[in-house]
PDB file of C-alpha atoms in Angstrom:
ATOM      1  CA  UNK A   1     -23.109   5.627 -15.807  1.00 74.00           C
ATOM      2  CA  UNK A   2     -19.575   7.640 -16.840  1.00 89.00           C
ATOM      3  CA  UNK A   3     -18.050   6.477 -19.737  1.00 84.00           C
ATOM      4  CA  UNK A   4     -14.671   6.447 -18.045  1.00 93.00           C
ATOM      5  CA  UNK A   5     -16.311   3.416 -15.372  1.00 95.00           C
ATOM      6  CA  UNK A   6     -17.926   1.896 -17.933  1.00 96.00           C
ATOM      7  CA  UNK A   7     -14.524   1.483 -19.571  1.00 96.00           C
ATOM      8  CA  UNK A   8     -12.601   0.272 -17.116  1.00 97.00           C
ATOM      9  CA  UNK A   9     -15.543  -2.421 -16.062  1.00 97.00           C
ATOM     10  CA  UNK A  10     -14.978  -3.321 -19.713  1.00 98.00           C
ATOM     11  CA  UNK A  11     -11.193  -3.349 -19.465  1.00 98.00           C
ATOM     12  CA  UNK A  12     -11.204  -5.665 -15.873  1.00 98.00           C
ATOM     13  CA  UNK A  13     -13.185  -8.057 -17.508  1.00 98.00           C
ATOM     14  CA  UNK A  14     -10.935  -8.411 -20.267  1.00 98.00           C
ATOM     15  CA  UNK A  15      -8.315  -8.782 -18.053  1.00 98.00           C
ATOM     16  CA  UNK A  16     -11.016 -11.437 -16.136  1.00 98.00           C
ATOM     17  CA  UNK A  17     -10.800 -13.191 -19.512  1.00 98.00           C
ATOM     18  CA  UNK A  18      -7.190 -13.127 -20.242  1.00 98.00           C
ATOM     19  CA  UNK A  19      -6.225 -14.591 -17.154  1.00 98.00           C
ATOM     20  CA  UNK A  20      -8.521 -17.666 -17.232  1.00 98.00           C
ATOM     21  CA  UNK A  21      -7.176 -18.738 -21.094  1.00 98.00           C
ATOM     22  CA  UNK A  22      -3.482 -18.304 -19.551  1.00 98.00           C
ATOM     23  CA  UNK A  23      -4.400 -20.683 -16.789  1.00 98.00           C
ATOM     24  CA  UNK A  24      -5.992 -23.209 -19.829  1.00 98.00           C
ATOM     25  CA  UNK A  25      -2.442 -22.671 -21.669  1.00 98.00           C
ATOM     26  CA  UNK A  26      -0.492 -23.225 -18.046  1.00 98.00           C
ATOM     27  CA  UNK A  27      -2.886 -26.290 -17.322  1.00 98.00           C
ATOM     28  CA  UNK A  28      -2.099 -27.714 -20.883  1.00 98.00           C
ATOM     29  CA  UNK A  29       1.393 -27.222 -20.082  1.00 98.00           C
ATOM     30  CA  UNK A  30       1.126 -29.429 -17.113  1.00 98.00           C
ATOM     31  CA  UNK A  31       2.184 -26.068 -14.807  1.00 98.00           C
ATOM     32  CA  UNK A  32      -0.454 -26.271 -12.411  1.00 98.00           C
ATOM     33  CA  UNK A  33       0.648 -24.036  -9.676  1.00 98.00           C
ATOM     34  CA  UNK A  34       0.772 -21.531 -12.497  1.00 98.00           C
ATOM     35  CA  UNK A  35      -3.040 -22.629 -13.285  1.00 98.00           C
ATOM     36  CA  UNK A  36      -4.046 -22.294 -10.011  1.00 98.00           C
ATOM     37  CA  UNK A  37      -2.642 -18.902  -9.644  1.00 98.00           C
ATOM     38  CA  UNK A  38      -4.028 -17.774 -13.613  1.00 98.00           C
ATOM     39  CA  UNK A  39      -7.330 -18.897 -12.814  1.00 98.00           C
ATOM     40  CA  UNK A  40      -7.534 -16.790  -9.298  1.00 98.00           C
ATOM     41  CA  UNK A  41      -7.003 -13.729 -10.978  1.00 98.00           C
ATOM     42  CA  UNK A  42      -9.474 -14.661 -13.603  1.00 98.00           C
ATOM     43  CA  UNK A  43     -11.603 -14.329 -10.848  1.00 98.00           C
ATOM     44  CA  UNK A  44      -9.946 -11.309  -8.914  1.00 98.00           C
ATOM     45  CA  UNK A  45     -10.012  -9.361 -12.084  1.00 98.00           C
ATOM     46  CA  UNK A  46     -14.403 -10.094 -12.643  1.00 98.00           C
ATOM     47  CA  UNK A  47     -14.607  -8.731  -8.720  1.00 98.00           C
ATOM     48  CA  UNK A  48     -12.564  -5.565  -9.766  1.00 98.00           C
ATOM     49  CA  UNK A  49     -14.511  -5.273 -12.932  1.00 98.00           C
ATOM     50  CA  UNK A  50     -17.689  -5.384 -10.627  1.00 98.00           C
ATOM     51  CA  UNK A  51     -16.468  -3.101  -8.107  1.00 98.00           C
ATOM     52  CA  UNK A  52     -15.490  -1.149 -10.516  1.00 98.00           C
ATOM     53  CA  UNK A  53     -18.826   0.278 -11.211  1.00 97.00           C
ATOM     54  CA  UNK A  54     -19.255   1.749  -7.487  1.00 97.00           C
ATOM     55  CA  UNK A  55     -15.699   3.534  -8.386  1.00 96.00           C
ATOM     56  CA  UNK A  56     -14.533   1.476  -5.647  1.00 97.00           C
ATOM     57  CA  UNK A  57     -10.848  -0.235  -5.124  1.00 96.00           C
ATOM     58  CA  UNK A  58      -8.349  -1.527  -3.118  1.00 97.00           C
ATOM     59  CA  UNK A  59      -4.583  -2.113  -2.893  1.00 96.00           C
ATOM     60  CA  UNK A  60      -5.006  -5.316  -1.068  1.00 97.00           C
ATOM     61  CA  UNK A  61      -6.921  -8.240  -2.549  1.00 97.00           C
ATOM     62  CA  UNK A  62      -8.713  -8.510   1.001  1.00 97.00           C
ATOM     63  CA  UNK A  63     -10.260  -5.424   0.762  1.00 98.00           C
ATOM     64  CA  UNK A  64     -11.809  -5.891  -3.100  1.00 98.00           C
ATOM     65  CA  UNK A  65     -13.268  -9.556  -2.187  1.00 98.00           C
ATOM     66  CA  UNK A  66     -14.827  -7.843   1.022  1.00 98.00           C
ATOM     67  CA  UNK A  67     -16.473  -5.089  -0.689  1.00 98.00           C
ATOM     68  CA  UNK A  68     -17.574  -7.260  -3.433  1.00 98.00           C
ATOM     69  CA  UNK A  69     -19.102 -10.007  -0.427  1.00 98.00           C
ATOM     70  CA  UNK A  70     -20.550  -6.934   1.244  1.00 98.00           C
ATOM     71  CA  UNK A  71     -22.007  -4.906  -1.509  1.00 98.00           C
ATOM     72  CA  UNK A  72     -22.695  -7.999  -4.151  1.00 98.00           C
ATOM     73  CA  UNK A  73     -23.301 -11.193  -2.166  1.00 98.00           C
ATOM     74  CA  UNK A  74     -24.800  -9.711   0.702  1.00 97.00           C
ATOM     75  CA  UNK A  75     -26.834  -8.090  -0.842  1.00 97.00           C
ATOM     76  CA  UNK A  76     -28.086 -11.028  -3.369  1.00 97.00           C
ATOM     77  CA  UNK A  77     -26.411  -9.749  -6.798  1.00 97.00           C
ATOM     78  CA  UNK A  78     -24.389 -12.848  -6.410  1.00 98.00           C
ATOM     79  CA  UNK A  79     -25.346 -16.058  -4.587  1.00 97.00           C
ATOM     80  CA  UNK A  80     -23.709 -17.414  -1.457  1.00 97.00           C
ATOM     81  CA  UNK A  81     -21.532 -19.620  -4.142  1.00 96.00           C
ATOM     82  CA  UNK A  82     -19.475 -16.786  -5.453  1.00 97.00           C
ATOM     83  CA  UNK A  83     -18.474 -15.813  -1.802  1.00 97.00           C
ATOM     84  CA  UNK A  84     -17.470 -19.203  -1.271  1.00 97.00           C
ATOM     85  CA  UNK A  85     -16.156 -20.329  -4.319  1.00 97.00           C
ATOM     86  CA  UNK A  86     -13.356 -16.867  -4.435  1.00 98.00           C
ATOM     87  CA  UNK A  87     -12.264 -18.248  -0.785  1.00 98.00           C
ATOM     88  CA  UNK A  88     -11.546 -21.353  -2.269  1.00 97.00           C
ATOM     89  CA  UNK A  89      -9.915 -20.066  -5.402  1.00 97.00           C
ATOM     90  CA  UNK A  90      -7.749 -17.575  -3.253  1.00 97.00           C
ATOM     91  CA  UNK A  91      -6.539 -20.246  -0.728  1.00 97.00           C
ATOM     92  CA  UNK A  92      -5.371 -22.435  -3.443  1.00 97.00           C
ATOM     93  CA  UNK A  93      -3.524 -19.359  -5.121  1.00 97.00           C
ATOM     94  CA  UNK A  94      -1.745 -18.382  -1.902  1.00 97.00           C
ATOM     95  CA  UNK A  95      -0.865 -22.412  -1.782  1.00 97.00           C
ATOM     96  CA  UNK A  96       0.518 -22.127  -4.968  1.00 96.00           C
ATOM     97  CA  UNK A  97       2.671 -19.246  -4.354  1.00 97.00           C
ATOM     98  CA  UNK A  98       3.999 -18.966  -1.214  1.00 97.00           C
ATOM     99  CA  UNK A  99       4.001 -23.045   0.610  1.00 97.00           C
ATOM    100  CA  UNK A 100       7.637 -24.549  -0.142  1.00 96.00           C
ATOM    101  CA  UNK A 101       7.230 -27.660  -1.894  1.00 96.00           C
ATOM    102  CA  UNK A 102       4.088 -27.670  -2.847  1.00 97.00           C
ATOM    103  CA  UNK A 103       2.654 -29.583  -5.366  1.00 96.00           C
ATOM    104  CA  UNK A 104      -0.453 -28.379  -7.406  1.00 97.00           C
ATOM    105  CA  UNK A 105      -2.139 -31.530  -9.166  1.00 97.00           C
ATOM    106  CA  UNK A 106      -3.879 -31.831 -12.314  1.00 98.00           C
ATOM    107  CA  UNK A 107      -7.190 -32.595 -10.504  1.00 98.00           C
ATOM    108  CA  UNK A 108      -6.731 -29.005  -8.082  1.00 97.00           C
ATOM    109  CA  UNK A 109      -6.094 -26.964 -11.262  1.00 98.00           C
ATOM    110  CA  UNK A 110      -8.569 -28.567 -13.732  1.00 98.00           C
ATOM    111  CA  UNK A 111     -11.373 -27.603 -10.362  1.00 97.00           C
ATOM    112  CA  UNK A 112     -10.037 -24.144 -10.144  1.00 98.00           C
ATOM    113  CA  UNK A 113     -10.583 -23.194 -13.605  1.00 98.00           C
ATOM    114  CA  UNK A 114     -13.461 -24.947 -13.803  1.00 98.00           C
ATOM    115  CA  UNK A 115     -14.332 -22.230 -10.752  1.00 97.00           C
ATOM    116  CA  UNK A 116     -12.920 -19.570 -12.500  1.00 98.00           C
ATOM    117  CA  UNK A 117     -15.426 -20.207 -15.627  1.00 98.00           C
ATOM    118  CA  UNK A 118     -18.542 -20.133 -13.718  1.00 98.00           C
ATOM    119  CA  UNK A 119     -17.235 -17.119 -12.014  1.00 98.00           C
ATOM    120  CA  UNK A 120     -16.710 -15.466 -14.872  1.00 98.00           C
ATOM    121  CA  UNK A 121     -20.416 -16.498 -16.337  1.00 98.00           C
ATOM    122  CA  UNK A 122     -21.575 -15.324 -13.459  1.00 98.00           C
ATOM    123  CA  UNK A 123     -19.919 -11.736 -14.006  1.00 98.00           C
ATOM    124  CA  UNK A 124     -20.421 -11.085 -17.436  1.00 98.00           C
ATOM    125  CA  UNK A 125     -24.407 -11.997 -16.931  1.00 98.00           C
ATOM    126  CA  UNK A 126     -24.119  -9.455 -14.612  1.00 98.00           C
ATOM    127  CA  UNK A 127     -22.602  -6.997 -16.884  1.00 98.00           C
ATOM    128  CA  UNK A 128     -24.933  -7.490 -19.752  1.00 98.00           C
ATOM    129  CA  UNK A 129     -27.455  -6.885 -16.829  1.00 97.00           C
ATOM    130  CA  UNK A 130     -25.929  -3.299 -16.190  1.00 96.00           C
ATOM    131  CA  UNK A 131     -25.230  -2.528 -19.717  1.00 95.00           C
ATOM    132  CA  UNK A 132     -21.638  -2.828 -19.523  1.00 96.00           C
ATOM    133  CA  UNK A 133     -21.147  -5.785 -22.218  1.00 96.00           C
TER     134      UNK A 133
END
C-alpha cells in the first residue's frame, strides 16, 4: 500500500477520533444536538478513513456510506450492525441540524456516542488488520 493512502487512512481516523471526544465535551456541556452531530462524524470520518484505502471518495455523505455498505458490509468486513447503526447515527444528525425546534435529549446523545465508540472499535480493529495503525 502507498504511503500517501496509508497517511491519509491515518489522518481520517484521527479526525474519526477527534470528533467523538468533541461530542463527549458537547454532551458534558449539556449541548446535545451538538453531540449528536460530533458523534456522526466520528463515524463519517472512520468510513472515509476506510474508504480511503480503495482511493475512493465522495462529495456527498450518501455516496461514502454507500461505497463503504457496498464494498465493506456487503462484503462481510463489517457486520450488518455497522450498516445499520451509521443510518441511525446519520438520521439523528440530520435531526439535529436541520428540524426547527428540535430537541436532542441527554438519553439520544449519550446512545449516539455510545454508537460512535463501537464504530470506531470496529474501524481501528480493522486498521490494525490492514496495517494502517
Amino acid at each position: 500500500m502507498e504511503r500517501s493512502v496509508i497517511d491519509l487512512s491515518k489522518y481520517r481516523f484521527d479526525c474519526c477520533c477527534e470528533a467523538l471526544e468533541d461530542a463527549k465535551i458537547m454532551y458534558e456541556a449539556c449541548r446535545y444536538k451538538n453531540a449528536l452531530n460530533r458523534a456522526y462524524y466520528s463515524i463519517f470520518h472512520g468510513i472515509r478513513a476506510v474508504n480511503a484505502l480503495d482511493g475512493f471518495d465522495s462529495s456527498k455523505h450518501s455516496g461514502v456510506i454507500a461505497y463503504f455498505n457496498q464494498n465493506y458490509v456487503k462484503k462481510g468486513f463489517f457486520s450488518k450492525e455497522a450498516s445499520k447503526l451509521i443510518k441511525l447515527a446519520a438520521e439523528k444528525r440530520e435531526s439535529a441540524d436541520y428540524l426547527d425546534f428540535f430537541v436532542a435529549s441527554k438519553e439520544e446523545a449519550a446512545a449516539q456516542i455510545q454508537r460512535a465508540e463501537a464504530f470506531k472499535e470496529w474501524i481501528e480493529e480493522y486498521l490494525r488488520s490492514r496495517q494502517v495503525l
